mmCIF file of C-alpha atoms and ligand atoms in Angstrom:
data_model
loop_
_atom_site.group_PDB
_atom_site.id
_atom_site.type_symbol
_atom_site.label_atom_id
_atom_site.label_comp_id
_atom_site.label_asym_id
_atom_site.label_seq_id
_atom_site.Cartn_x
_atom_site.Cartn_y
_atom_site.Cartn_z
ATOM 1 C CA UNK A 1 -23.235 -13.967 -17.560
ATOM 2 C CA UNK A 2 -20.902 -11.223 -16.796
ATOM 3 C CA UNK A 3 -21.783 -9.093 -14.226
ATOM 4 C CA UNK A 4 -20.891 -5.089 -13.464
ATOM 5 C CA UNK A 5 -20.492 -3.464 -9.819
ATOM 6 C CA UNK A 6 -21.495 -0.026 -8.557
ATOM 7 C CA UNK A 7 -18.512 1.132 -6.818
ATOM 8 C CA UNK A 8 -18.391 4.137 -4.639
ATOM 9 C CA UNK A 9 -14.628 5.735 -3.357
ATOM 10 C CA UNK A 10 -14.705 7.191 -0.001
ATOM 11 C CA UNK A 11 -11.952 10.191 -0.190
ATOM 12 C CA UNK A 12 -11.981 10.468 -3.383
ATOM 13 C CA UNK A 13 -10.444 13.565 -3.604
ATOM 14 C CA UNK A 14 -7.193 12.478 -1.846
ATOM 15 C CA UNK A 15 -3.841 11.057 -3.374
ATOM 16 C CA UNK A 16 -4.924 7.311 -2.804
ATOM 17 C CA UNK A 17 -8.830 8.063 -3.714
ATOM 18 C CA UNK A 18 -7.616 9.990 -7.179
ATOM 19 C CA UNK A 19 -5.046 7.229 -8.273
ATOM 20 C CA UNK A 20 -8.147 4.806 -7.196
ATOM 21 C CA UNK A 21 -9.934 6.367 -9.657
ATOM 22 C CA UNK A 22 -7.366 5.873 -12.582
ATOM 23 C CA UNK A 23 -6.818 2.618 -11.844
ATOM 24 C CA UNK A 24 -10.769 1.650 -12.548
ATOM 25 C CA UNK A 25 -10.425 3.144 -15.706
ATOM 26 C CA UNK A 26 -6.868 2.071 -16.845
ATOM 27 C CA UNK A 27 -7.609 -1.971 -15.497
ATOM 28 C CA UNK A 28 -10.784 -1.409 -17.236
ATOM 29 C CA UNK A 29 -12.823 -2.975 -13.831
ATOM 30 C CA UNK A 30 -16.607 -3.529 -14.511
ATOM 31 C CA UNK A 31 -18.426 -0.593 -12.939
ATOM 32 C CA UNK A 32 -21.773 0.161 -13.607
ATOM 33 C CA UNK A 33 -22.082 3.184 -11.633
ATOM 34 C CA UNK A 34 -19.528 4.863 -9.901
ATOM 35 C CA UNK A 35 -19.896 7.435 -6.442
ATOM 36 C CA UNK A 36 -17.022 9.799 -5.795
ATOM 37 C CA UNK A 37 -17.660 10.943 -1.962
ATOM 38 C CA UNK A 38 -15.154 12.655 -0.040
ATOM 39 C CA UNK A 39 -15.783 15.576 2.880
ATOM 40 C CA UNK A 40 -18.464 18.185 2.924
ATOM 41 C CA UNK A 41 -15.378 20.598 1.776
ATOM 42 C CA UNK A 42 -15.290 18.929 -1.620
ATOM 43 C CA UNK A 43 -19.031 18.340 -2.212
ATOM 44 C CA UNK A 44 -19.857 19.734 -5.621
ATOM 45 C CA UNK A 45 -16.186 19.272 -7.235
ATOM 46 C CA UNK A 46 -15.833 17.143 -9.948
ATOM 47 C CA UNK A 47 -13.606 14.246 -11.081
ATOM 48 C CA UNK A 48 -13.738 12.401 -14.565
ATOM 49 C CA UNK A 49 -14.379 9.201 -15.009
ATOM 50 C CA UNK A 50 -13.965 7.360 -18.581
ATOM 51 C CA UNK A 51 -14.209 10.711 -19.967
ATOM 52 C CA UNK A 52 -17.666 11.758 -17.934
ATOM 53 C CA UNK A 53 -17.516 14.436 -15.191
ATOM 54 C CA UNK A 54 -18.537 12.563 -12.202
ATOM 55 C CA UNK A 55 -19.788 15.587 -9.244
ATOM 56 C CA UNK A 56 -18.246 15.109 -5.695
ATOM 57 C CA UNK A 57 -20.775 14.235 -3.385
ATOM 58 C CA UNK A 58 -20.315 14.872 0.676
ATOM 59 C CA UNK A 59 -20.429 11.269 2.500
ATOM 60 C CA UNK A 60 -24.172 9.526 3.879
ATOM 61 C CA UNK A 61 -25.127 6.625 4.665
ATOM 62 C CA UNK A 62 -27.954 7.335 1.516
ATOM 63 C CA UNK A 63 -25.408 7.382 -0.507
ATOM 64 C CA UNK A 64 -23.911 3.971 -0.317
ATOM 65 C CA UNK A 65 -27.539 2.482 -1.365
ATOM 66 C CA UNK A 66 -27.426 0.229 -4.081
ATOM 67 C CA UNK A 67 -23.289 -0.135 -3.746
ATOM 68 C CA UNK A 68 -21.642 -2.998 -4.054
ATOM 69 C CA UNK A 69 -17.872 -2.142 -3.294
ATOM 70 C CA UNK A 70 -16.635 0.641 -1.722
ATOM 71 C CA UNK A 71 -12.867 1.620 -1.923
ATOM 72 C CA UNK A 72 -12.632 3.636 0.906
ATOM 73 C CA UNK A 73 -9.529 5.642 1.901
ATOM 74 C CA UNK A 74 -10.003 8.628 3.694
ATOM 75 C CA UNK A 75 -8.446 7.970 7.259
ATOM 76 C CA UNK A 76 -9.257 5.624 10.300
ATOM 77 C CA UNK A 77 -11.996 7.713 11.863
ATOM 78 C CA UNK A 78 -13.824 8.070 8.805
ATOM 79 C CA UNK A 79 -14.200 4.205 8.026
ATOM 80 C CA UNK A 80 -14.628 3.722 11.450
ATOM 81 C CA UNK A 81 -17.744 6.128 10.983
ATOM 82 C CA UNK A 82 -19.501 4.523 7.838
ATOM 83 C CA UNK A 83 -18.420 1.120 8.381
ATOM 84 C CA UNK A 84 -21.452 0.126 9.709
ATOM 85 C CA UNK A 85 -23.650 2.110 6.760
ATOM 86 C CA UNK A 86 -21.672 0.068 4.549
ATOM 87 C CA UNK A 87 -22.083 -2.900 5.357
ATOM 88 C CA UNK A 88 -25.852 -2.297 6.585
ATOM 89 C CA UNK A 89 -26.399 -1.016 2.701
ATOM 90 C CA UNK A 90 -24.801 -4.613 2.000
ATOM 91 C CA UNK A 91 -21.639 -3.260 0.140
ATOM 92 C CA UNK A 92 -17.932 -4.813 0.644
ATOM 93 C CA UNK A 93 -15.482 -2.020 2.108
ATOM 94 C CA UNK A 94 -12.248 -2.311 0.731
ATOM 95 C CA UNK A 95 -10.598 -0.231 3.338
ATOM 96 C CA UNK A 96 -7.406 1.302 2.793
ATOM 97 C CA UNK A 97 -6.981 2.662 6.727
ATOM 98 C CA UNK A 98 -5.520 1.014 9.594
ATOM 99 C CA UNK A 99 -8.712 0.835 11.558
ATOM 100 C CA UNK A 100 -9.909 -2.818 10.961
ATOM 101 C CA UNK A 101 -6.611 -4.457 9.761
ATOM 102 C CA UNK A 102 -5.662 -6.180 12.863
ATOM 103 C CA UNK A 103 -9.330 -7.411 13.479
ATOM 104 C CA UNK A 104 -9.179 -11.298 13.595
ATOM 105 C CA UNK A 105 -12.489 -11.253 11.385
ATOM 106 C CA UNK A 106 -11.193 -9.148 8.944
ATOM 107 C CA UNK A 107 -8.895 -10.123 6.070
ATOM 108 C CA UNK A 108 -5.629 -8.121 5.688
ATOM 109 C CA UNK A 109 -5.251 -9.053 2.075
ATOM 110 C CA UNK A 110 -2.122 -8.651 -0.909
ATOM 111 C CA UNK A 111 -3.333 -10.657 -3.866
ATOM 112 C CA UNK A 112 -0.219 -12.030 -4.509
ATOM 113 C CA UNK A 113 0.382 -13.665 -1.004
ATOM 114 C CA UNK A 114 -2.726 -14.589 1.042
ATOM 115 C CA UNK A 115 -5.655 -14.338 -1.866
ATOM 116 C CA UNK A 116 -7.880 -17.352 -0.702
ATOM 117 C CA UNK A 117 -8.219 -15.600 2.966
ATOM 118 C CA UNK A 118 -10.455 -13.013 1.170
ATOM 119 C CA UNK A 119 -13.389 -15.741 0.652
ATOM 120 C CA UNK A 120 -14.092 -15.521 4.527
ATOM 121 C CA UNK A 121 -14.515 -11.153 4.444
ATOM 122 C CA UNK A 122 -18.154 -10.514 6.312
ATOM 123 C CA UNK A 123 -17.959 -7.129 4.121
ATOM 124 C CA UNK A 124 -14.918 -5.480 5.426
ATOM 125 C CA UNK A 125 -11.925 -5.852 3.725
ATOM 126 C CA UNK A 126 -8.342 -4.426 4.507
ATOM 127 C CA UNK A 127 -5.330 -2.940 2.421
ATOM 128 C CA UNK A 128 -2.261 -3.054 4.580
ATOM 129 C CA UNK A 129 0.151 -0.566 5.103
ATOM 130 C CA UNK A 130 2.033 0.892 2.022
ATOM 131 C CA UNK A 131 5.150 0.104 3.659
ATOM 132 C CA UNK A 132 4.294 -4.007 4.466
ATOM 133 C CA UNK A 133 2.753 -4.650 1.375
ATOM 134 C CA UNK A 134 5.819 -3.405 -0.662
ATOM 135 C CA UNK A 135 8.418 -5.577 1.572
ATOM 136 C CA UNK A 136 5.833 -8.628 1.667
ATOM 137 C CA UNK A 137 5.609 -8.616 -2.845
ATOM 138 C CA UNK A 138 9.050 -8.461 -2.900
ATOM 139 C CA UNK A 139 10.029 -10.939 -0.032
ATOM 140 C CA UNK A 140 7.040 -14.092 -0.234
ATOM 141 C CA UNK A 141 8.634 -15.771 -3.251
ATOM 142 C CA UNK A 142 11.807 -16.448 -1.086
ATOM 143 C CA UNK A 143 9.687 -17.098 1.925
ATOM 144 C CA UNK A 144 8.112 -19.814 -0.389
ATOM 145 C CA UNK A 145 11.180 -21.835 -1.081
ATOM 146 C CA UNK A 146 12.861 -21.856 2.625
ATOM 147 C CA UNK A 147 10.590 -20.233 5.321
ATOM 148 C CA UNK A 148 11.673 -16.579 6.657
ATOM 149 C CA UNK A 149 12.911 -16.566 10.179
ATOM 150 C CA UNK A 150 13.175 -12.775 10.592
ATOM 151 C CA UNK A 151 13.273 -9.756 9.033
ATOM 152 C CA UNK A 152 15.288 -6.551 9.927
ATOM 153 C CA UNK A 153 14.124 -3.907 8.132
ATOM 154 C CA UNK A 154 14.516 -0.153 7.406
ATOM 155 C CA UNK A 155 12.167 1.861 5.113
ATOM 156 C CA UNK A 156 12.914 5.398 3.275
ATOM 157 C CA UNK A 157 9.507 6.539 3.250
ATOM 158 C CA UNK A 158 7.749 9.798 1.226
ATOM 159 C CA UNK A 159 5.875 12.320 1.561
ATOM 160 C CA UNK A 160 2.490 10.479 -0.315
ATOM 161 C CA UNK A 161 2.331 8.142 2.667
ATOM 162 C CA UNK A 162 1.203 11.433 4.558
ATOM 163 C CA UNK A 163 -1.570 12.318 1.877
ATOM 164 C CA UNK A 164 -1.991 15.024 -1.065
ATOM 165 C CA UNK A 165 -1.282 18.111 1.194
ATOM 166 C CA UNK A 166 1.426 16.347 2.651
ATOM 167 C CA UNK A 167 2.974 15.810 -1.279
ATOM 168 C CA UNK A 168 2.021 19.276 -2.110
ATOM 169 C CA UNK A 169 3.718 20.638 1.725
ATOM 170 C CA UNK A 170 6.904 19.537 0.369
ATOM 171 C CA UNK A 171 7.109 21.151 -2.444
ATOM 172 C CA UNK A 172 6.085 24.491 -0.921
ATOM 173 C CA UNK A 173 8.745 23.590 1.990
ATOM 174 C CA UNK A 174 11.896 22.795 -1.128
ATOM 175 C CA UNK A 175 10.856 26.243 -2.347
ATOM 176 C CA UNK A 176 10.477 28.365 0.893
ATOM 177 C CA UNK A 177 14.072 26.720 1.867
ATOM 178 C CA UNK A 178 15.772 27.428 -1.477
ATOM 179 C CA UNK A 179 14.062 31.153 -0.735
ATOM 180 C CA UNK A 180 15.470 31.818 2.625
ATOM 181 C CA UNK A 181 11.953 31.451 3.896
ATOM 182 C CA UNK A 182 10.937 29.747 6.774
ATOM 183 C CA UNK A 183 9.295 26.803 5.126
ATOM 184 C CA UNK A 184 5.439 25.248 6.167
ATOM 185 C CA UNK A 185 4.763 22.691 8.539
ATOM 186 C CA UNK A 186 1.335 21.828 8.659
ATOM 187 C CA UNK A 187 1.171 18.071 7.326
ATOM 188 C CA UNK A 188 4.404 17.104 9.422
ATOM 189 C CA UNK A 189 5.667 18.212 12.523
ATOM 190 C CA UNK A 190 9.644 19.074 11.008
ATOM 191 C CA UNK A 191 10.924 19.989 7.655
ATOM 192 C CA UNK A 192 10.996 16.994 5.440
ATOM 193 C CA UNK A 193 12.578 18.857 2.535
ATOM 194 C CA UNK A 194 15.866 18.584 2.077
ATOM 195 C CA UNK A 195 16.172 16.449 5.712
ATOM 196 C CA UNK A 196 14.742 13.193 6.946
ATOM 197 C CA UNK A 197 13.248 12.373 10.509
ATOM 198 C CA UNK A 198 11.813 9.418 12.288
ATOM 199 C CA UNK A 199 8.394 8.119 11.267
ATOM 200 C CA UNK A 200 5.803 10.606 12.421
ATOM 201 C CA UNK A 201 3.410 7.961 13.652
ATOM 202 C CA UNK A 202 2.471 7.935 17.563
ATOM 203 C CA UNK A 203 5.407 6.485 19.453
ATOM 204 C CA UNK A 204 4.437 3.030 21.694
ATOM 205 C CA UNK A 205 5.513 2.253 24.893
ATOM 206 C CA UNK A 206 8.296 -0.100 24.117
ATOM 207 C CA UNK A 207 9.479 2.675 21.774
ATOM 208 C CA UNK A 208 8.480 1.711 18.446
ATOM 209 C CA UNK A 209 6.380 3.889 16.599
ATOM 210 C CA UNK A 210 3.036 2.720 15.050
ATOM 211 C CA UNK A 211 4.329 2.600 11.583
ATOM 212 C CA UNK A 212 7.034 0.057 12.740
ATOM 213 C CA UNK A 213 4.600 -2.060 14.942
ATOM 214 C CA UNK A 214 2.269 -1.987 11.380
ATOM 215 C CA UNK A 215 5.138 -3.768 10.050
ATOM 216 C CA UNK A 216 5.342 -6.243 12.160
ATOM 217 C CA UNK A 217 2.212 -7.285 12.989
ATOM 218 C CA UNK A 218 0.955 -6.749 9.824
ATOM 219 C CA UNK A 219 3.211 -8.941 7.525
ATOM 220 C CA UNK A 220 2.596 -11.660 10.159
ATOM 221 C CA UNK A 221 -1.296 -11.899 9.636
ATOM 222 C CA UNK A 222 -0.312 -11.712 5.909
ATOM 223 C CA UNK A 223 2.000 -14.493 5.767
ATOM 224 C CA UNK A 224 -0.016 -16.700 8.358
ATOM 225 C CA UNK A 225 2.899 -16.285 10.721
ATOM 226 C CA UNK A 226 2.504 -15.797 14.354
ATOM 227 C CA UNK A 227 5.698 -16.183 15.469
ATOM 228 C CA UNK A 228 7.320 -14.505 12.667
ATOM 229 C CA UNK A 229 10.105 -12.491 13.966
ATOM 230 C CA UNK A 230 10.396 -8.842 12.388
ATOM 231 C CA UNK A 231 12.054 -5.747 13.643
ATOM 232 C CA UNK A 232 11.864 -1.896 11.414
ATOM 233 C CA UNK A 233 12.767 1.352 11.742
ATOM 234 C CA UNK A 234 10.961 3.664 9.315
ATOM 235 C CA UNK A 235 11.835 7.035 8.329
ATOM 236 C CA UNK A 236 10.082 9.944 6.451
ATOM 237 C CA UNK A 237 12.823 11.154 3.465
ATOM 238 C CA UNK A 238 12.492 14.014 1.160
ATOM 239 C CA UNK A 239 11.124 11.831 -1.735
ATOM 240 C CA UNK A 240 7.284 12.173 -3.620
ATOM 241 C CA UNK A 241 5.487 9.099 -3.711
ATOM 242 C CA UNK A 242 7.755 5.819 -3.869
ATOM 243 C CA UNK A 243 8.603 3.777 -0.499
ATOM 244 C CA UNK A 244 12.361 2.378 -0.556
ATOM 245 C CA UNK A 245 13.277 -0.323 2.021
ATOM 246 C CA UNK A 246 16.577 -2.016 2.962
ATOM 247 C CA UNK A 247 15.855 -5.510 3.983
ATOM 248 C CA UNK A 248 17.698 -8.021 5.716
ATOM 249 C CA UNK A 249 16.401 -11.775 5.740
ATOM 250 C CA UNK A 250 16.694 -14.508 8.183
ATOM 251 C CA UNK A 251 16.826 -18.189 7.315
ATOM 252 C CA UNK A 252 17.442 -21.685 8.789
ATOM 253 C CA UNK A 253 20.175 -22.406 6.333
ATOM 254 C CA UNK A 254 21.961 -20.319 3.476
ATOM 255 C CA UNK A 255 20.024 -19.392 0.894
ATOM 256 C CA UNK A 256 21.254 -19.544 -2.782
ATOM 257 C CA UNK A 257 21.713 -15.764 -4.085
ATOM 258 C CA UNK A 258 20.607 -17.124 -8.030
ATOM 259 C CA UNK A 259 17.769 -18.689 -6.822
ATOM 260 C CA UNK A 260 16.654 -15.790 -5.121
ATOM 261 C CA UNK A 261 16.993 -13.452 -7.851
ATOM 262 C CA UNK A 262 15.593 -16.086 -10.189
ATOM 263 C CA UNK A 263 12.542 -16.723 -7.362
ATOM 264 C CA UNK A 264 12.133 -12.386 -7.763
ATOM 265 C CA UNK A 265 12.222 -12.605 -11.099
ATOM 266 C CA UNK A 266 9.305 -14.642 -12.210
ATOM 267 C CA UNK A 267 7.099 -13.728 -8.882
ATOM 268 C CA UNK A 268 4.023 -11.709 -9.717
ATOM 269 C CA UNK A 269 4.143 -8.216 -8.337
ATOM 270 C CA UNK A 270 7.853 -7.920 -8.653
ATOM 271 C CA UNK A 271 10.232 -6.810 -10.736
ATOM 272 C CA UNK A 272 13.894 -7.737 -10.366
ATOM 273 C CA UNK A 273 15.847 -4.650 -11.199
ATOM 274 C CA UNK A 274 19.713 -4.763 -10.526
ATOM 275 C CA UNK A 275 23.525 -3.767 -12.939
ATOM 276 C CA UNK A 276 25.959 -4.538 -10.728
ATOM 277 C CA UNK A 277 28.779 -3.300 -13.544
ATOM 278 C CA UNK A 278 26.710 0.182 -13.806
ATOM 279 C CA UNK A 279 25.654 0.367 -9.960
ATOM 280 C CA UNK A 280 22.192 0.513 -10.835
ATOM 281 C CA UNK A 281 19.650 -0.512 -8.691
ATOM 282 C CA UNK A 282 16.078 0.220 -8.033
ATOM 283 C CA UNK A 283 14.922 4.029 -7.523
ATOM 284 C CA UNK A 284 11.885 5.741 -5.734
ATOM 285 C CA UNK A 285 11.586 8.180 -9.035
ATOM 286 C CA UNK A 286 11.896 4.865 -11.590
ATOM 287 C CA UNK A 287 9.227 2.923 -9.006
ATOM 288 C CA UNK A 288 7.115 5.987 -9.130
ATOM 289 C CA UNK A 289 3.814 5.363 -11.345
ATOM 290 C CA UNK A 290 4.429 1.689 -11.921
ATOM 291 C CA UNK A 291 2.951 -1.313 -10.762
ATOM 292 C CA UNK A 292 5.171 -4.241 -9.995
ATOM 293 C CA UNK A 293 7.665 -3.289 -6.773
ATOM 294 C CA UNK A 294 11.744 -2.600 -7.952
ATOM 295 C CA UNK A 295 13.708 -5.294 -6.036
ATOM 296 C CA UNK A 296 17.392 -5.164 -6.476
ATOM 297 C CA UNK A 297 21.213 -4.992 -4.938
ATOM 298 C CA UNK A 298 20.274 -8.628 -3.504
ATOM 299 C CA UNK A 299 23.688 -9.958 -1.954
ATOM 300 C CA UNK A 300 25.002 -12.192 0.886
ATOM 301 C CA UNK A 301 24.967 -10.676 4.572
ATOM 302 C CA UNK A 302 28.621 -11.225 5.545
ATOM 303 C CA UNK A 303 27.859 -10.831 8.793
ATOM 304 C CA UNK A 304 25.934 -14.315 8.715
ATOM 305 C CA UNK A 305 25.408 -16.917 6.378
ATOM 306 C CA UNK A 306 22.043 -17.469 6.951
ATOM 307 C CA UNK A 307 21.212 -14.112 5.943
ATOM 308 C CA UNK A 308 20.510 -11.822 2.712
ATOM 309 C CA UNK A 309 20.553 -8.125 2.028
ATOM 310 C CA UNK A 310 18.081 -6.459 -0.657
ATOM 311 C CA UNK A 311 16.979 -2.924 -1.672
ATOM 312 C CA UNK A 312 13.345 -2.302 -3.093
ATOM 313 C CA UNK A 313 11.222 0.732 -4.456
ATOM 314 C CA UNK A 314 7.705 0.590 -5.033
ATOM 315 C CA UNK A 315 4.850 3.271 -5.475
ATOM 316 C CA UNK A 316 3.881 3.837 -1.890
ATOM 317 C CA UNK A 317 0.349 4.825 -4.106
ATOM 318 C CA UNK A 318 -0.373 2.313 -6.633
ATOM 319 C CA UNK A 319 1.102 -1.088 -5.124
ATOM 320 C CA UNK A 320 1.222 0.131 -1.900
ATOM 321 C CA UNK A 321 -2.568 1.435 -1.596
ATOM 322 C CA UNK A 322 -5.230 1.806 -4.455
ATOM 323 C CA UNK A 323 -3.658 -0.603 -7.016
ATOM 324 C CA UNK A 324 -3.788 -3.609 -4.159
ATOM 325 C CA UNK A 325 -6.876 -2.196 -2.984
ATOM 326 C CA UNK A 326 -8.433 -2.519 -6.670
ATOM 327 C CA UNK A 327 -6.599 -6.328 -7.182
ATOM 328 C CA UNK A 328 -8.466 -6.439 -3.929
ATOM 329 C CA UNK A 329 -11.940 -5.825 -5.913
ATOM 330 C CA UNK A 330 -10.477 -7.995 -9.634
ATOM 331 C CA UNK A 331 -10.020 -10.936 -6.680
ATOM 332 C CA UNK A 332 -13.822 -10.648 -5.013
ATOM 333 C CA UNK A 333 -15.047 -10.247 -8.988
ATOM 334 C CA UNK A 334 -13.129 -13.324 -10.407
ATOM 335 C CA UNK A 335 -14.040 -15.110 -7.556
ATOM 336 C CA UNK A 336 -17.940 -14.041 -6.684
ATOM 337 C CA UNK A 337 -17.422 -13.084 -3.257
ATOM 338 C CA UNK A 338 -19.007 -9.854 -4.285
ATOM 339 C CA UNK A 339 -22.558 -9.712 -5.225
ATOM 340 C CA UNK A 340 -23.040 -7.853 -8.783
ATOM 341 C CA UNK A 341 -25.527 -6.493 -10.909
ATOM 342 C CA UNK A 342 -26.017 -8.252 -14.045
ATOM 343 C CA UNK A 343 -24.343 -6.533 -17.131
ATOM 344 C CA UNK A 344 -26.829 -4.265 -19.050
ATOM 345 C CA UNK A 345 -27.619 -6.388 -22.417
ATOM 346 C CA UNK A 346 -26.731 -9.613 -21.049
ATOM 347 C CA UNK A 347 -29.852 -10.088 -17.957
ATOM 348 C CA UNK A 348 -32.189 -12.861 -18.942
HETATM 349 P P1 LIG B 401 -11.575 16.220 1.235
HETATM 350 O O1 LIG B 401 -10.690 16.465 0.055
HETATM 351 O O2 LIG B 401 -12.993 16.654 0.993
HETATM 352 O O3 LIG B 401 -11.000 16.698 2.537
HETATM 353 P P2 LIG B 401 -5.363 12.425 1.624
HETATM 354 O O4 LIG B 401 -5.050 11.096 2.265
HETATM 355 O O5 LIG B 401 -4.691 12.612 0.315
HETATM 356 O O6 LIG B 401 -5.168 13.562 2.568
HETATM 357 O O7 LIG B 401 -6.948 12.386 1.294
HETATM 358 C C1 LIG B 401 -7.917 12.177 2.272
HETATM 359 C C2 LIG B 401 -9.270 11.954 1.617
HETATM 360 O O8 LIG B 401 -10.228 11.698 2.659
HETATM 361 C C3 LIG B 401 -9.813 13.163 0.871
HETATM 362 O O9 LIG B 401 -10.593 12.717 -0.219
HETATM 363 C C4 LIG B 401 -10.693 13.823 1.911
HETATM 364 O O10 LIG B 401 -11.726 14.610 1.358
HETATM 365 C C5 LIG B 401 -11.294 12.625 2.568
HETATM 366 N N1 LIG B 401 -11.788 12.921 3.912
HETATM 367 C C6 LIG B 401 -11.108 13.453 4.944
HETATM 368 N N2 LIG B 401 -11.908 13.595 6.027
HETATM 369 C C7 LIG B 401 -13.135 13.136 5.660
HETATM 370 C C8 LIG B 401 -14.392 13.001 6.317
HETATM 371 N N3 LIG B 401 -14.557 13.365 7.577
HETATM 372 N N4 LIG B 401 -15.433 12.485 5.617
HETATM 373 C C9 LIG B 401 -15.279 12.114 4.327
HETATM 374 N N5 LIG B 401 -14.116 12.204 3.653
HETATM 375 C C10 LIG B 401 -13.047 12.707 4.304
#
């Protein structure tokens, strides 16, 4: 009997919460009822949905009554706050913020790498950072065929990463600049138009910042790797809403440059994407608004055999937040580790 969900997005008004709700429609996911809530600021807005107006209503624990999945992304304090109603209402958060993601009994999950960990989720699910789920797509059919032994990795990172206003800030900033205006800094502490600075996330101790420390620690609960040694440096540049990352990979013994690109090539999630004769290679505006991740310019480190270079782009919104976070909800539906409602027409 097929079943249908009632699915609620927390922050729906935001870049991650909108593109959420385009996704539902466009991958055609079963919903049965859907609840747009986002701040008290947007209460009364309204959003369509499969052609329907669908009002904005302010966040409650009434309102997640009668849920069954909730796609939440509207920072770490907020699913910190309504975790609890969530799960109490008996729902399965999806969460798209960092707060739970390094919680031993929660599942950091990418479909295409560590799907069966989901079936253990006590209602709290977590997306992982844009950045780690772009460079773990591209990089877990290699680590398949000869195991990864670090990663050194550098990330290009936009404005989306930062949210809608942040997106919208650097436009206004591009504009004030090509003005001879002092351009608006509200959303990050510098200019990003037209320069590039460190990641903006709080700096740690040892002098990583938490972006970078994401990455790491992240992509080893992913890939079941402890021990997995990973280093990154990640930096805000003047680009939209695609994440680019220069990647260099570790392993015990060469590794064969045509089986790599032939190992990208037919991996889900990926797209190989590389002219060497035209210099082509992938691009934050081709990756924007798609769905698999760009990998390309894949060549030997000549600095040590062991090692290989590559270059990828990826939406930092679709495969990098709501699109994983909906494969996220396909995965719990295909698999019934969601409870459903049956499908009106088909009960009995
Ligand atoms: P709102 O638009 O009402 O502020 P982005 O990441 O693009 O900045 O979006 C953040 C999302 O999180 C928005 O939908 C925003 O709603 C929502 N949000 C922010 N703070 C809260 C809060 N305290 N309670 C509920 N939703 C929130």
């Amino acid at each position: 009997m097929s079943q249908t969900y009632s699915v609620a997005i927390l922050g729906a008004t935001g870049a991650v919460g909108t593109e959420l709700l385009t996704l539902l429609e466009e991958r055609n996911f079963p919903v049965s009822q859907l609840k747009l809530l986002a701040s008290p600021r947007s209460a009364g807005k309204t959003l369509t949905f499969k052609g329907q107006e669908i009002a904005i209503e302010a966040v409650s624990a009434e309102a997640f009554q009668g849920i069954d999945i909730v796609l939440a992304s509207a920072g770490g304090s907020t699913s910190k706050a309504w975790a609890k109603a969530i799960t109490d209402a008996g729902a399965v958060m999806i969460d798209n913020s960092s707060a739970f993601r390094m919680d031993p009994t929660v599942p950091l999950i990418v479909p295409e790498i560590n799907p069966a960990a989901a079936a253990d989720h006590q209602g709290i699910i977590a997306n992982p950072n844009c950045t780690t789920i772009l460079m773990g797509v591209a990089i877990y059919p290699l680590h398949q065929i000869q195991p990864i032994r670090r990663i050194v990795v550098s990330t290009y990172q936009s404005a989306s990463g930062a949210g809608a206003r942040a997106m919208e800030e650097v436009k206004q900033q591009a504009i004030a600049i090509l003005d001879d205006q002092t351009p608006p800094t509200e959303s990050f502490p510098y200019p990003l138009a037209f320069n590039l600075f460190p990641h903006n996330s709080p700096l740690q101790p040892n002098g990583y910042c938490e972006e970078e420390l994401k990455m790491v620690n992240e992509t080893r609960k992913i890939f079941g790797e402890s021990h997995l040694r990973v280093t990154a440096t990640c930096i805000r540049v003047p680009v939209l809403r695609a994440h680019s990352e220069a990647i260099n990979l570790e392993f015990d013994g060469p590794f064969d440059l045509t089986q790599a690109r032939e190992a990208i090539a037919a991996a889900p999630g990926v797209e190989l994407r590389e002219n060497w004769e035209e210099n082509y290679f992938p691009m934050p505006n081709e990756a924007s608004g798609m769905d698999d991740v760009l990998a390309g310019r894949i060549r030997q480190d000549i600095s040590d055999p062991n090692c290989i270079d590559l270059w990828i782009s990826g939406d930092q919104i679709r495969k990098g937040a709501a699109l994983n976070a909906v494969q996220i909800a396909e995965l719990l539906v295909e698999k019934s580790w969601v409870k459903g409602k049956a499908a009106a027409g088909t009960a009995g």
